[in-house]
PDB file of C-alpha atoms in Angstrom:
ATOM      1  CA  UNK A   1    -129.249 -71.568  -5.974  1.00 33.00           C
ATOM      2  CA  UNK A   2    -128.161 -74.463  -3.787  1.00 36.00           C
ATOM      3  CA  UNK A   3    -129.998 -77.544  -4.967  1.00 38.00           C
ATOM      4  CA  UNK A   4    -129.824 -79.576  -1.750  1.00 37.00           C
ATOM      5  CA  UNK A   5    -132.194 -77.258   0.095  1.00 37.00           C
ATOM      6  CA  UNK A   6    -135.796 -78.189   0.950  1.00 36.00           C
ATOM      7  CA  UNK A   7    -138.384 -77.230  -1.612  1.00 37.00           C
ATOM      8  CA  UNK A   8    -140.141 -74.014  -0.615  1.00 35.00           C
ATOM      9  CA  UNK A   9    -143.619 -72.791  -1.464  1.00 34.00           C
ATOM     10  CA  UNK A  10    -142.078 -70.449  -4.019  1.00 40.00           C
ATOM     11  CA  UNK A  11    -140.153 -73.325  -5.639  1.00 44.00           C
ATOM     12  CA  UNK A  12    -143.386 -75.294  -5.903  1.00 43.00           C
ATOM     13  CA  UNK A  13    -145.231 -72.370  -7.418  1.00 47.00           C
ATOM     14  CA  UNK A  14    -142.505 -72.019 -10.057  1.00 68.00           C
ATOM     15  CA  UNK A  15    -141.736 -75.699 -10.586  1.00 86.00           C
ATOM     16  CA  UNK A  16    -142.653 -75.625 -14.306  1.00 96.00           C
ATOM     17  CA  UNK A  17    -140.238 -74.563 -16.993  1.00 97.00           C
ATOM     18  CA  UNK A  18    -140.320 -74.856 -20.769  1.00 98.00           C
ATOM     19  CA  UNK A  19    -137.650 -76.026 -23.216  1.00 98.00           C
ATOM     20  CA  UNK A  20    -136.809 -73.498 -25.899  1.00 98.00           C
ATOM     21  CA  UNK A  21    -135.523 -75.502 -28.852  1.00 97.00           C
ATOM     22  CA  UNK A  22    -134.571 -73.729 -32.057  1.00 97.00           C
ATOM     23  CA  UNK A  23    -134.406 -76.485 -34.713  1.00 97.00           C
ATOM     24  CA  UNK A  24    -136.598 -74.430 -37.041  1.00 97.00           C
ATOM     25  CA  UNK A  25    -136.385 -71.603 -39.561  1.00 97.00           C
ATOM     26  CA  UNK A  26    -139.594 -69.758 -38.697  1.00 97.00           C
ATOM     27  CA  UNK A  27    -139.282 -68.865 -34.999  1.00 98.00           C
ATOM     28  CA  UNK A  28    -139.738 -65.441 -33.397  1.00 98.00           C
ATOM     29  CA  UNK A  29    -136.790 -63.408 -32.170  1.00 98.00           C
ATOM     30  CA  UNK A  30    -135.181 -64.167 -28.819  1.00 98.00           C
ATOM     31  CA  UNK A  31    -136.564 -60.939 -27.370  1.00 97.00           C
ATOM     32  CA  UNK A  32    -140.064 -61.958 -28.439  1.00 98.00           C
ATOM     33  CA  UNK A  33    -139.566 -65.396 -26.917  1.00 98.00           C
ATOM     34  CA  UNK A  34    -138.478 -63.978 -23.568  1.00 98.00           C
ATOM     35  CA  UNK A  35    -141.520 -61.672 -23.614  1.00 97.00           C
ATOM     36  CA  UNK A  36    -143.735 -64.682 -24.360  1.00 98.00           C
ATOM     37  CA  UNK A  37    -142.277 -66.539 -21.367  1.00 97.00           C
ATOM     38  CA  UNK A  38    -143.035 -63.530 -19.165  1.00 96.00           C
ATOM     39  CA  UNK A  39    -146.535 -63.060 -20.578  1.00 96.00           C
ATOM     40  CA  UNK A  40    -147.399 -66.651 -19.689  1.00 96.00           C
ATOM     41  CA  UNK A  41    -145.823 -66.704 -16.231  1.00 95.00           C
ATOM     42  CA  UNK A  42    -143.047 -69.120 -17.196  1.00 96.00           C
ATOM     43  CA  UNK A  43    -140.017 -68.540 -14.971  1.00 95.00           C
ATOM     44  CA  UNK A  44    -137.732 -71.388 -16.055  1.00 97.00           C
ATOM     45  CA  UNK A  45    -136.200 -72.022 -19.493  1.00 98.00           C
ATOM     46  CA  UNK A  46    -134.041 -74.775 -20.942  1.00 98.00           C
ATOM     47  CA  UNK A  47    -131.864 -74.064 -23.966  1.00 98.00           C
ATOM     48  CA  UNK A  48    -129.660 -76.631 -25.669  1.00 98.00           C
ATOM     49  CA  UNK A  49    -126.576 -74.554 -26.422  1.00 98.00           C
ATOM     50  CA  UNK A  50    -125.192 -71.262 -25.104  1.00 98.00           C
ATOM     51  CA  UNK A  51    -126.650 -69.135 -27.883  1.00 97.00           C
ATOM     52  CA  UNK A  52    -125.426 -65.623 -27.198  1.00 96.00           C
ATOM     53  CA  UNK A  53    -128.444 -63.904 -28.730  1.00 97.00           C
ATOM     54  CA  UNK A  54    -130.650 -65.833 -26.293  1.00 98.00           C
ATOM     55  CA  UNK A  55    -128.356 -64.987 -23.383  1.00 98.00           C
ATOM     56  CA  UNK A  56    -128.514 -61.293 -24.301  1.00 98.00           C
ATOM     57  CA  UNK A  57    -132.323 -61.417 -24.402  1.00 98.00           C
ATOM     58  CA  UNK A  58    -132.428 -63.065 -20.960  1.00 98.00           C
ATOM     59  CA  UNK A  59    -130.517 -60.301 -19.214  1.00 96.00           C
ATOM     60  CA  UNK A  60    -132.497 -58.989 -16.236  1.00 86.00           C
ATOM     61  CA  UNK A  61    -135.399 -61.256 -17.201  1.00 94.00           C
ATOM     62  CA  UNK A  62    -135.800 -63.096 -13.831  1.00 92.00           C
ATOM     63  CA  UNK A  63    -136.055 -66.406 -15.763  1.00 97.00           C
ATOM     64  CA  UNK A  64    -134.012 -69.293 -14.337  1.00 97.00           C
ATOM     65  CA  UNK A  65    -131.922 -70.798 -17.134  1.00 98.00           C
ATOM     66  CA  UNK A  66    -130.805 -74.342 -17.831  1.00 98.00           C
ATOM     67  CA  UNK A  67    -128.134 -74.112 -20.548  1.00 98.00           C
ATOM     68  CA  UNK A  68    -126.884 -77.119 -22.465  1.00 98.00           C
ATOM     69  CA  UNK A  69    -123.473 -78.224 -23.636  1.00 98.00           C
ATOM     70  CA  UNK A  70    -124.117 -79.940 -26.996  1.00 97.00           C
ATOM     71  CA  UNK A  71    -123.061 -83.576 -27.200  1.00 98.00           C
ATOM     72  CA  UNK A  72    -120.568 -82.842 -29.956  1.00 97.00           C
ATOM     73  CA  UNK A  73    -118.649 -80.523 -27.595  1.00 97.00           C
ATOM     74  CA  UNK A  74    -118.107 -83.034 -24.796  1.00 98.00           C
ATOM     75  CA  UNK A  75    -114.806 -84.426 -26.038  1.00 98.00           C
ATOM     76  CA  UNK A  76    -113.271 -80.961 -26.194  1.00 98.00           C
ATOM     77  CA  UNK A  77    -114.513 -80.137 -22.700  1.00 98.00           C
ATOM     78  CA  UNK A  78    -112.759 -83.167 -21.257  1.00 97.00           C
ATOM     79  CA  UNK A  79    -109.778 -80.792 -21.359  1.00 98.00           C
ATOM     80  CA  UNK A  80    -109.893 -78.594 -18.225  1.00 98.00           C
ATOM     81  CA  UNK A  81    -108.654 -75.514 -20.092  1.00 98.00           C
ATOM     82  CA  UNK A  82    -111.489 -75.833 -22.637  1.00 98.00           C
ATOM     83  CA  UNK A  83    -114.060 -75.982 -19.838  1.00 98.00           C
ATOM     84  CA  UNK A  84    -112.521 -72.898 -18.255  1.00 98.00           C
ATOM     85  CA  UNK A  85    -112.678 -71.093 -21.605  1.00 98.00           C
ATOM     86  CA  UNK A  86    -116.322 -72.160 -22.055  1.00 98.00           C
ATOM     87  CA  UNK A  87    -117.291 -70.683 -18.687  1.00 98.00           C
ATOM     88  CA  UNK A  88    -115.336 -67.512 -19.380  1.00 97.00           C
ATOM     89  CA  UNK A  89    -117.040 -67.067 -22.755  1.00 97.00           C
ATOM     90  CA  UNK A  90    -120.627 -68.086 -22.078  1.00 98.00           C
ATOM     91  CA  UNK A  91    -121.214 -67.750 -18.326  1.00 98.00           C
ATOM     92  CA  UNK A  92    -119.079 -65.021 -16.774  1.00 97.00           C
ATOM     93  CA  UNK A  93    -120.086 -62.169 -19.143  1.00 97.00           C
ATOM     94  CA  UNK A  94    -123.746 -62.835 -18.310  1.00 97.00           C
ATOM     95  CA  UNK A  95    -123.645 -64.173 -14.755  1.00 95.00           C
ATOM     96  CA  UNK A  96    -124.565 -60.886 -13.091  1.00 95.00           C
ATOM     97  CA  UNK A  97    -127.651 -60.428 -15.293  1.00 96.00           C
ATOM     98  CA  UNK A  98    -128.784 -63.960 -16.250  1.00 97.00           C
ATOM     99  CA  UNK A  99    -130.087 -66.388 -13.609  1.00 96.00           C
ATOM    100  CA  UNK A 100    -128.179 -69.521 -14.608  1.00 97.00           C
ATOM    101  CA  UNK A 101    -129.591 -72.542 -12.777  1.00 96.00           C
ATOM    102  CA  UNK A 102    -127.907 -75.569 -14.361  1.00 98.00           C
ATOM    103  CA  UNK A 103    -125.293 -76.345 -16.967  1.00 98.00           C
ATOM    104  CA  UNK A 104    -126.389 -79.543 -18.714  1.00 98.00           C
ATOM    105  CA  UNK A 105    -123.320 -81.447 -19.877  1.00 98.00           C
ATOM    106  CA  UNK A 106    -124.734 -83.665 -22.617  1.00 98.00           C
ATOM    107  CA  UNK A 107    -128.277 -84.742 -23.439  1.00 98.00           C
ATOM    108  CA  UNK A 108    -129.501 -88.357 -23.599  1.00 98.00           C
ATOM    109  CA  UNK A 109    -126.047 -89.888 -23.962  1.00 98.00           C
ATOM    110  CA  UNK A 110    -126.280 -93.696 -23.969  1.00 97.00           C
ATOM    111  CA  UNK A 111    -123.618 -95.871 -22.370  1.00 97.00           C
ATOM    112  CA  UNK A 112    -122.426 -97.155 -25.760  1.00 97.00           C
ATOM    113  CA  UNK A 113    -122.270 -93.736 -27.451  1.00 97.00           C
ATOM    114  CA  UNK A 114    -118.821 -92.522 -28.406  1.00 97.00           C
ATOM    115  CA  UNK A 115    -119.398 -89.429 -26.277  1.00 97.00           C
ATOM    116  CA  UNK A 116    -120.160 -91.449 -23.117  1.00 98.00           C
ATOM    117  CA  UNK A 117    -116.496 -91.581 -22.066  1.00 98.00           C
ATOM    118  CA  UNK A 118    -116.344 -87.779 -22.022  1.00 98.00           C
ATOM    119  CA  UNK A 119    -119.474 -86.959 -20.006  1.00 98.00           C
ATOM    120  CA  UNK A 120    -118.080 -87.308 -16.489  1.00 98.00           C
ATOM    121  CA  UNK A 121    -114.697 -85.661 -17.237  1.00 98.00           C
ATOM    122  CA  UNK A 122    -116.529 -82.764 -18.894  1.00 98.00           C
ATOM    123  CA  UNK A 123    -118.874 -82.463 -15.897  1.00 98.00           C
ATOM    124  CA  UNK A 124    -115.940 -82.475 -13.488  1.00 98.00           C
ATOM    125  CA  UNK A 125    -114.069 -79.861 -15.494  1.00 98.00           C
ATOM    126  CA  UNK A 126    -117.157 -77.676 -15.824  1.00 98.00           C
ATOM    127  CA  UNK A 127    -117.775 -77.919 -12.085  1.00 98.00           C
ATOM    128  CA  UNK A 128    -114.162 -76.966 -11.374  1.00 98.00           C
ATOM    129  CA  UNK A 129    -114.409 -74.008 -13.770  1.00 98.00           C
ATOM    130  CA  UNK A 130    -117.633 -72.825 -12.115  1.00 98.00           C
ATOM    131  CA  UNK A 131    -116.004 -73.229  -8.705  1.00 97.00           C
ATOM    132  CA  UNK A 132    -112.940 -71.269  -9.833  1.00 97.00           C
ATOM    133  CA  UNK A 133    -115.299 -68.473 -10.878  1.00 96.00           C
ATOM    134  CA  UNK A 134    -116.861 -68.589  -7.370  1.00 95.00           C
ATOM    135  CA  UNK A 135    -120.258 -69.499  -8.816  1.00 95.00           C
ATOM    136  CA  UNK A 136    -120.624 -73.035  -7.429  1.00 88.00           C
ATOM    137  CA  UNK A 137    -123.364 -72.018  -4.997  1.00 87.00           C
ATOM    138  CA  UNK A 138    -125.413 -70.491  -7.815  1.00 93.00           C
ATOM    139  CA  UNK A 139    -124.976 -72.743 -10.863  1.00 97.00           C
ATOM    140  CA  UNK A 140    -125.314 -76.523 -10.785  1.00 97.00           C
ATOM    141  CA  UNK A 141    -123.587 -78.907 -13.192  1.00 98.00           C
ATOM    142  CA  UNK A 142    -125.360 -82.083 -14.265  1.00 98.00           C
ATOM    143  CA  UNK A 143    -126.289 -84.169 -17.311  1.00 98.00           C
ATOM    144  CA  UNK A 144    -129.631 -85.195 -18.793  1.00 98.00           C
ATOM    145  CA  UNK A 145    -130.381 -88.910 -19.215  1.00 98.00           C
ATOM    146  CA  UNK A 146    -133.264 -90.913 -20.653  1.00 94.00           C
ATOM    147  CA  UNK A 147    -134.839 -94.131 -19.305  1.00 93.00           C
ATOM    148  CA  UNK A 148    -133.107 -96.596 -21.645  1.00 95.00           C
ATOM    149  CA  UNK A 149    -130.269 -96.671 -19.089  1.00 98.00           C
ATOM    150  CA  UNK A 150    -132.611 -98.686 -16.887  1.00 98.00           C
ATOM    151  CA  UNK A 151    -132.422-102.443 -17.287  1.00 97.00           C
ATOM    152  CA  UNK A 152    -135.633-102.897 -15.329  1.00 95.00           C
ATOM    153  CA  UNK A 153    -138.476-100.457 -14.720  1.00 95.00           C
ATOM    154  CA  UNK A 154    -141.580-102.552 -14.010  1.00 95.00           C
ATOM    155  CA  UNK A 155    -142.858-102.552 -11.387  1.00 96.00           C
ATOM    156  CA  UNK A 156    -141.256 -99.252 -10.376  1.00 98.00           C
ATOM    157  CA  UNK A 157    -139.645-100.709  -7.244  1.00 98.00           C
ATOM    158  CA  UNK A 158    -137.613-103.060  -9.463  1.00 98.00           C
ATOM    159  CA  UNK A 159    -136.021-100.074 -11.219  1.00 98.00           C
ATOM    160  CA  UNK A 160    -132.288-100.548 -11.710  1.00 98.00           C
ATOM    161  CA  UNK A 161    -129.631 -99.454 -14.126  1.00 98.00           C
ATOM    162  CA  UNK A 162    -128.682-102.115 -16.648  1.00 98.00           C
ATOM    163  CA  UNK A 163    -125.458-104.059 -16.255  1.00 98.00           C
ATOM    164  CA  UNK A 164    -124.074-102.359 -19.348  1.00 98.00           C
ATOM    165  CA  UNK A 165    -125.140 -98.846 -18.323  1.00 98.00           C
ATOM    166  CA  UNK A 166    -123.987 -99.001 -14.691  1.00 98.00           C
ATOM    167  CA  UNK A 167    -120.248 -98.387 -15.346  1.00 98.00           C
ATOM    168  CA  UNK A 168    -121.288 -95.218 -17.197  1.00 98.00           C
ATOM    169  CA  UNK A 169    -124.032 -93.795 -15.005  1.00 98.00           C
ATOM    170  CA  UNK A 170    -123.070 -94.826 -11.461  1.00 98.00           C
ATOM    171  CA  UNK A 171    -119.874 -92.676 -11.347  1.00 98.00           C
ATOM    172  CA  UNK A 172    -121.942 -89.746 -12.625  1.00 98.00           C
ATOM    173  CA  UNK A 173    -124.481 -90.346  -9.854  1.00 98.00           C
ATOM    174  CA  UNK A 174    -121.686 -90.503  -7.270  1.00 98.00           C
ATOM    175  CA  UNK A 175    -120.295 -87.205  -8.549  1.00 98.00           C
ATOM    176  CA  UNK A 176    -123.728 -85.570  -8.234  1.00 98.00           C
ATOM    177  CA  UNK A 177    -124.088 -86.885  -4.698  1.00 97.00           C
ATOM    178  CA  UNK A 178    -120.760 -85.247  -3.856  1.00 97.00           C
ATOM    179  CA  UNK A 179    -121.651 -81.905  -5.415  1.00 97.00           C
ATOM    180  CA  UNK A 180    -125.253 -81.848  -4.150  1.00 96.00           C
ATOM    181  CA  UNK A 181    -126.767 -81.359  -7.607  1.00 97.00           C
ATOM    182  CA  UNK A 182    -129.754 -83.243  -9.098  1.00 98.00           C
ATOM    183  CA  UNK A 183    -129.732 -85.747 -11.924  1.00 98.00           C
ATOM    184  CA  UNK A 184    -131.710 -84.519 -14.937  1.00 98.00           C
ATOM    185  CA  UNK A 185    -133.977 -86.942 -16.790  1.00 98.00           C
ATOM    186  CA  UNK A 186    -136.148 -86.729 -19.903  1.00 98.00           C
ATOM    187  CA  UNK A 187    -139.392 -88.586 -19.133  1.00 98.00           C
ATOM    188  CA  UNK A 188    -141.880 -89.256 -21.959  1.00 98.00           C
ATOM    189  CA  UNK A 189    -144.922 -91.438 -21.240  1.00 98.00           C
ATOM    190  CA  UNK A 190    -145.887 -90.841 -24.883  1.00 98.00           C
ATOM    191  CA  UNK A 191    -142.988 -92.882 -26.217  1.00 97.00           C
ATOM    192  CA  UNK A 192    -143.573 -95.647 -23.676  1.00 97.00           C
ATOM    193  CA  UNK A 193    -147.212 -95.802 -24.730  1.00 98.00           C
ATOM    194  CA  UNK A 194    -146.641 -95.878 -28.508  1.00 97.00           C
ATOM    195  CA  UNK A 195    -143.961 -98.561 -28.137  1.00 96.00           C
ATOM    196  CA  UNK A 196    -146.318-100.871 -26.216  1.00 95.00           C
ATOM    197  CA  UNK A 197    -149.963 -99.833 -26.717  1.00 96.00           C
ATOM    198  CA  UNK A 198    -151.223-103.371 -26.028  1.00 95.00           C
ATOM    199  CA  UNK A 199    -149.950-103.331 -22.449  1.00 95.00           C
ATOM    200  CA  UNK A 200    -150.008 -99.598 -21.677  1.00 97.00           C
ATOM    201  CA  UNK A 201    -153.400 -97.926 -21.789  1.00 97.00           C
ATOM    202  CA  UNK A 202    -153.723 -94.414 -23.143  1.00 98.00           C
ATOM    203  CA  UNK A 203    -155.485 -93.262 -19.978  1.00 98.00           C
ATOM    204  CA  UNK A 204    -152.512 -94.414 -17.882  1.00 98.00           C
ATOM    205  CA  UNK A 205    -150.170 -92.310 -20.044  1.00 98.00           C
ATOM    206  CA  UNK A 206    -152.473 -89.250 -19.994  1.00 98.00           C
ATOM    207  CA  UNK A 207    -153.135 -89.207 -16.206  1.00 98.00           C
ATOM    208  CA  UNK A 208    -156.836 -89.964 -16.808  1.00 98.00           C
ATOM    209  CA  UNK A 209    -157.150 -93.460 -15.331  1.00 98.00           C
ATOM    210  CA  UNK A 210    -160.055 -93.512 -12.853  1.00 97.00           C
ATOM    211  CA  UNK A 211    -158.118 -95.565 -10.324  1.00 97.00           C
ATOM    212  CA  UNK A 212    -154.750 -97.229  -9.642  1.00 97.00           C
ATOM    213  CA  UNK A 213    -153.380 -99.237 -12.562  1.00 97.00           C
ATOM    214  CA  UNK A 214    -150.220-100.647 -10.991  1.00 97.00           C
ATOM    215  CA  UNK A 215    -149.905-101.850  -7.395  1.00 97.00           C
ATOM    216  CA  UNK A 216    -146.309-102.096  -6.251  1.00 98.00           C
ATOM    217  CA  UNK A 217    -146.162-103.027  -2.591  1.00 96.00           C
ATOM    218  CA  UNK A 218    -147.245 -99.986  -0.583  1.00 96.00           C
ATOM    219  CA  UNK A 219    -147.258 -97.778  -3.703  1.00 98.00           C
ATOM    220  CA  UNK A 220    -150.179 -97.369  -6.102  1.00 98.00           C
ATOM    221  CA  UNK A 221    -149.753 -95.874  -9.560  1.00 98.00           C
ATOM    222  CA  UNK A 222    -152.520 -94.103 -11.415  1.00 98.00           C
ATOM    223  CA  UNK A 223    -150.258 -92.642 -14.117  1.00 98.00           C
ATOM    224  CA  UNK A 224    -147.200 -93.687 -16.098  1.00 98.00           C
ATOM    225  CA  UNK A 225    -145.253 -90.470 -15.448  1.00 98.00           C
ATOM    226  CA  UNK A 226    -145.013 -91.232 -11.728  1.00 98.00           C
ATOM    227  CA  UNK A 227    -144.180 -94.873 -12.448  1.00 98.00           C
ATOM    228  CA  UNK A 228    -141.313 -93.969 -14.787  1.00 98.00           C
ATOM    229  CA  UNK A 229    -139.917 -91.429 -12.350  1.00 98.00           C
ATOM    230  CA  UNK A 230    -140.144 -93.796  -9.396  1.00 98.00           C
ATOM    231  CA  UNK A 231    -138.381 -96.537 -11.366  1.00 98.00           C
ATOM    232  CA  UNK A 232    -135.514 -94.076 -11.741  1.00 98.00           C
ATOM    233  CA  UNK A 233    -135.625 -93.245  -8.028  1.00 98.00           C
ATOM    234  CA  UNK A 234    -135.486 -96.977  -7.231  1.00 98.00           C
ATOM    235  CA  UNK A 235    -132.477 -97.351  -9.539  1.00 98.00           C
ATOM    236  CA  UNK A 236    -130.739 -94.462  -7.787  1.00 98.00           C
ATOM    237  CA  UNK A 237    -131.375 -96.086  -4.405  1.00 98.00           C
ATOM    238  CA  UNK A 238    -129.769 -99.309  -5.662  1.00 97.00           C
ATOM    239  CA  UNK A 239    -126.848 -97.255  -7.001  1.00 97.00           C
ATOM    240  CA  UNK A 240    -126.211 -95.842  -3.526  1.00 96.00           C
ATOM    241  CA  UNK A 241    -127.893 -92.484  -4.081  1.00 97.00           C
ATOM    242  CA  UNK A 242    -131.179 -92.680  -2.135  1.00 96.00           C
ATOM    243  CA  UNK A 243    -131.361 -88.933  -1.541  1.00 95.00           C
ATOM    244  CA  UNK A 244    -130.456 -87.731  -5.038  1.00 97.00           C
ATOM    245  CA  UNK A 245    -133.049 -85.431  -6.539  1.00 97.00           C
ATOM    246  CA  UNK A 246    -134.286 -85.790 -10.094  1.00 97.00           C
ATOM    247  CA  UNK A 247    -135.266 -82.828 -12.241  1.00 98.00           C
ATOM    248  CA  UNK A 248    -137.479 -83.720 -15.208  1.00 98.00           C
ATOM    249  CA  UNK A 249    -135.570 -81.881 -17.908  1.00 98.00           C
ATOM    250  CA  UNK A 250    -138.046 -82.746 -20.687  1.00 98.00           C
ATOM    251  CA  UNK A 251    -141.553 -84.135 -20.902  1.00 98.00           C
ATOM    252  CA  UNK A 252    -144.231 -83.615 -23.513  1.00 98.00           C
ATOM    253  CA  UNK A 253    -146.800 -85.002 -25.936  1.00 98.00           C
ATOM    254  CA  UNK A 254    -147.020 -84.356 -29.696  1.00 98.00           C
ATOM    255  CA  UNK A 255    -150.133 -82.860 -31.252  1.00 98.00           C
ATOM    256  CA  UNK A 256    -149.746 -84.444 -34.704  1.00 98.00           C
ATOM    257  CA  UNK A 257    -147.727 -86.878 -36.784  1.00 97.00           C
ATOM    258  CA  UNK A 258    -148.241 -90.244 -35.110  1.00 96.00           C
ATOM    259  CA  UNK A 259    -150.299 -92.645 -33.033  1.00 97.00           C
ATOM    260  CA  UNK A 260    -152.333 -90.809 -30.354  1.00 98.00           C
ATOM    261  CA  UNK A 261    -150.640 -87.550 -31.362  1.00 98.00           C
ATOM    262  CA  UNK A 262    -153.625 -85.203 -31.266  1.00 98.00           C
ATOM    263  CA  UNK A 263    -154.219 -81.701 -29.985  1.00 98.00           C
ATOM    264  CA  UNK A 264    -156.719 -83.016 -27.449  1.00 98.00           C
ATOM    265  CA  UNK A 265    -154.352 -85.678 -26.069  1.00 98.00           C
ATOM    266  CA  UNK A 266    -151.498 -83.184 -25.891  1.00 98.00           C
ATOM    267  CA  UNK A 267    -153.712 -80.654 -24.113  1.00 98.00           C
ATOM    268  CA  UNK A 268    -154.775 -83.312 -21.616  1.00 98.00           C
ATOM    269  CA  UNK A 269    -151.207 -84.394 -20.989  1.00 98.00           C
ATOM    270  CA  UNK A 270    -149.791 -80.915 -20.443  1.00 98.00           C
ATOM    271  CA  UNK A 271    -152.609 -79.813 -18.164  1.00 97.00           C
ATOM    272  CA  UNK A 272    -152.320 -82.972 -16.073  1.00 97.00           C
ATOM    273  CA  UNK A 273    -148.548 -83.128 -15.814  1.00 98.00           C
ATOM    274  CA  UNK A 274    -148.475 -79.518 -14.572  1.00 96.00           C
ATOM    275  CA  UNK A 275    -150.991 -80.462 -11.904  1.00 95.00           C
ATOM    276  CA  UNK A 276    -149.298 -83.712 -10.873  1.00 95.00           C
ATOM    277  CA  UNK A 277    -145.724 -82.460 -10.456  1.00 95.00           C
ATOM    278  CA  UNK A 278    -146.801 -80.146  -7.660  1.00 93.00           C
ATOM    279  CA  UNK A 279    -146.942 -82.926  -5.074  1.00 92.00           C
ATOM    280  CA  UNK A 280    -144.240 -85.463  -5.893  1.00 94.00           C
ATOM    281  CA  UNK A 281    -144.491 -89.183  -6.640  1.00 97.00           C
ATOM    282  CA  UNK A 282    -145.695 -92.141  -4.545  1.00 97.00           C
ATOM    283  CA  UNK A 283    -142.060 -92.960  -3.721  1.00 96.00           C
ATOM    284  CA  UNK A 284    -141.080 -89.318  -3.061  1.00 95.00           C
ATOM    285  CA  UNK A 285    -144.288 -87.595  -1.939  1.00 95.00           C
ATOM    286  CA  UNK A 286    -144.851 -84.047  -0.789  1.00 92.00           C
ATOM    287  CA  UNK A 287    -142.219 -82.239  -2.836  1.00 90.00           C
ATOM    288  CA  UNK A 288    -142.747 -80.409  -6.111  1.00 93.00           C
ATOM    289  CA  UNK A 289    -140.874 -81.916  -9.053  1.00 96.00           C
ATOM    290  CA  UNK A 290    -138.995 -79.307 -11.050  1.00 97.00           C
ATOM    291  CA  UNK A 291    -140.200 -80.094 -14.588  1.00 98.00           C
ATOM    292  CA  UNK A 292    -139.528 -78.668 -18.038  1.00 98.00           C
ATOM    293  CA  UNK A 293    -142.178 -79.068 -20.718  1.00 98.00           C
ATOM    294  CA  UNK A 294    -141.006 -79.847 -24.228  1.00 98.00           C
ATOM    295  CA  UNK A 295    -141.200 -77.578 -26.068  1.00 98.00           C
ATOM    296  CA  UNK A 296    -142.031 -73.908 -26.478  1.00 98.00           C
ATOM    297  CA  UNK A 297    -142.582 -74.101 -30.261  1.00 98.00           C
ATOM    298  CA  UNK A 298    -143.217 -76.575 -33.024  1.00 97.00           C
ATOM    299  CA  UNK A 299    -139.811 -77.014 -34.700  1.00 97.00           C
ATOM    300  CA  UNK A 300    -140.174 -77.598 -38.440  1.00 97.00           C
ATOM    301  CA  UNK A 301    -136.631 -78.874 -39.008  1.00 97.00           C
ATOM    302  CA  UNK A 302    -136.682 -81.613 -36.380  1.00 96.00           C
ATOM    303  CA  UNK A 303    -136.984 -85.273 -37.256  1.00 94.00           C
ATOM    304  CA  UNK A 304    -136.777 -87.871 -38.543  1.00 95.00           C
ATOM    305  CA  UNK A 305    -140.158 -88.810 -37.026  1.00 96.00           C
ATOM    306  CA  UNK A 306    -143.024 -86.472 -37.972  1.00 97.00           C
ATOM    307  CA  UNK A 307    -144.072 -86.243 -34.320  1.00 97.00           C
ATOM    308  CA  UNK A 308    -140.779 -84.481 -33.533  1.00 97.00           C
ATOM    309  CA  UNK A 309    -142.078 -81.401 -35.363  1.00 97.00           C
ATOM    310  CA  UNK A 310    -145.271 -81.154 -33.280  1.00 98.00           C
ATOM    311  CA  UNK A 311    -144.320 -80.847 -29.602  1.00 98.00           C
ATOM    312  CA  UNK A 312    -144.809 -77.086 -29.392  1.00 98.00           C
ATOM    313  CA  UNK A 313    -146.950 -75.421 -26.764  1.00 98.00           C
ATOM    314  CA  UNK A 314    -147.077 -72.449 -29.117  1.00 98.00           C
ATOM    315  CA  UNK A 315    -147.050 -72.062 -32.865  1.00 96.00           C
ATOM    316  CA  UNK A 316    -144.097 -70.190 -34.392  1.00 96.00           C
ATOM    317  CA  UNK A 317    -146.530 -67.294 -34.679  1.00 96.00           C
ATOM    318  CA  UNK A 318    -146.729 -67.365 -30.838  1.00 97.00           C
ATOM    319  CA  UNK A 319    -150.344 -68.540 -30.654  1.00 96.00           C
ATOM    320  CA  UNK A 320    -151.029 -70.825 -27.692  1.00 96.00           C
ATOM    321  CA  UNK A 321    -152.203 -74.294 -28.732  1.00 96.00           C
ATOM    322  CA  UNK A 322    -153.592 -75.375 -25.365  1.00 96.00           C
ATOM    323  CA  UNK A 323    -154.419 -72.330 -23.166  1.00 90.00           C
ATOM    324  CA  UNK A 324    -152.244 -73.637 -20.348  1.00 91.00           C
ATOM    325  CA  UNK A 325    -151.750 -72.058 -16.935  1.00 91.00           C
ATOM    326  CA  UNK A 326    -148.135 -72.896 -16.249  1.00 90.00           C
ATOM    327  CA  UNK A 327    -147.785 -72.483 -12.491  1.00 74.00           C
TER     328      UNK A 327
END
């Protein structure tokens, strides 16, 4: 799917995906998971590595797939031949039956991480390998960032990448502008709230504020999700990428294990974020935001924080925690 096309009604109807993480020892089979996606009308999935059992289960499933390249593989993929081999092993055998949407080259790499130097070369090599396979119009190549790359984010119009992060992220942004693919971003109002509960109200993080909380010139913000996303859009404008799309590659709220981590708050957050991504942000109105909820299941081997084990929309026994309508 070309990602520089206008959002259609169908795209808006299917703008919600779910992340399928597997850091657990009690999860259902991949076939059961794919059936659970279908049963709940979820048509987009993010996985964090090219697990071949998952790819087999997704054949002929009509689920759009975002597949990750683990951070520890980035150095190897800075070699063009390794990227070609990766595509030949994990993409080509499945490309006629699995609806690959994006290859995510690294997740939440910070500018000072050892892997940072390999992200752009690995993206370029993966793009070239996809192009050589004649799949560049179908499968996008990007990376997934998190908001710590911003040096300023309040008010949203002041959003900019930090001086230290700019040499890392701006060339990536320029590459995405050239290829016409979106930047992926993990956006978590929960973590912003728990890190500064004195200044950020719970209602602002949960989309339940009765009126605007932040006034930023012509833009009014009634929820933190829109504010965080628009700070990133403002940073992209300053980086010379005013038209670059952002896909929210993770967002969620834990149901246990920490401050404000309750089933009721998580239910409120998920219901509201699904509703609010249908119509864009104050800075980019009128266009559905492709968004992936984190995560499909509680993952009992995640950590170190206890909250990390309680982001599931479903229990490992496949019971829904929140009775969500996904699209």
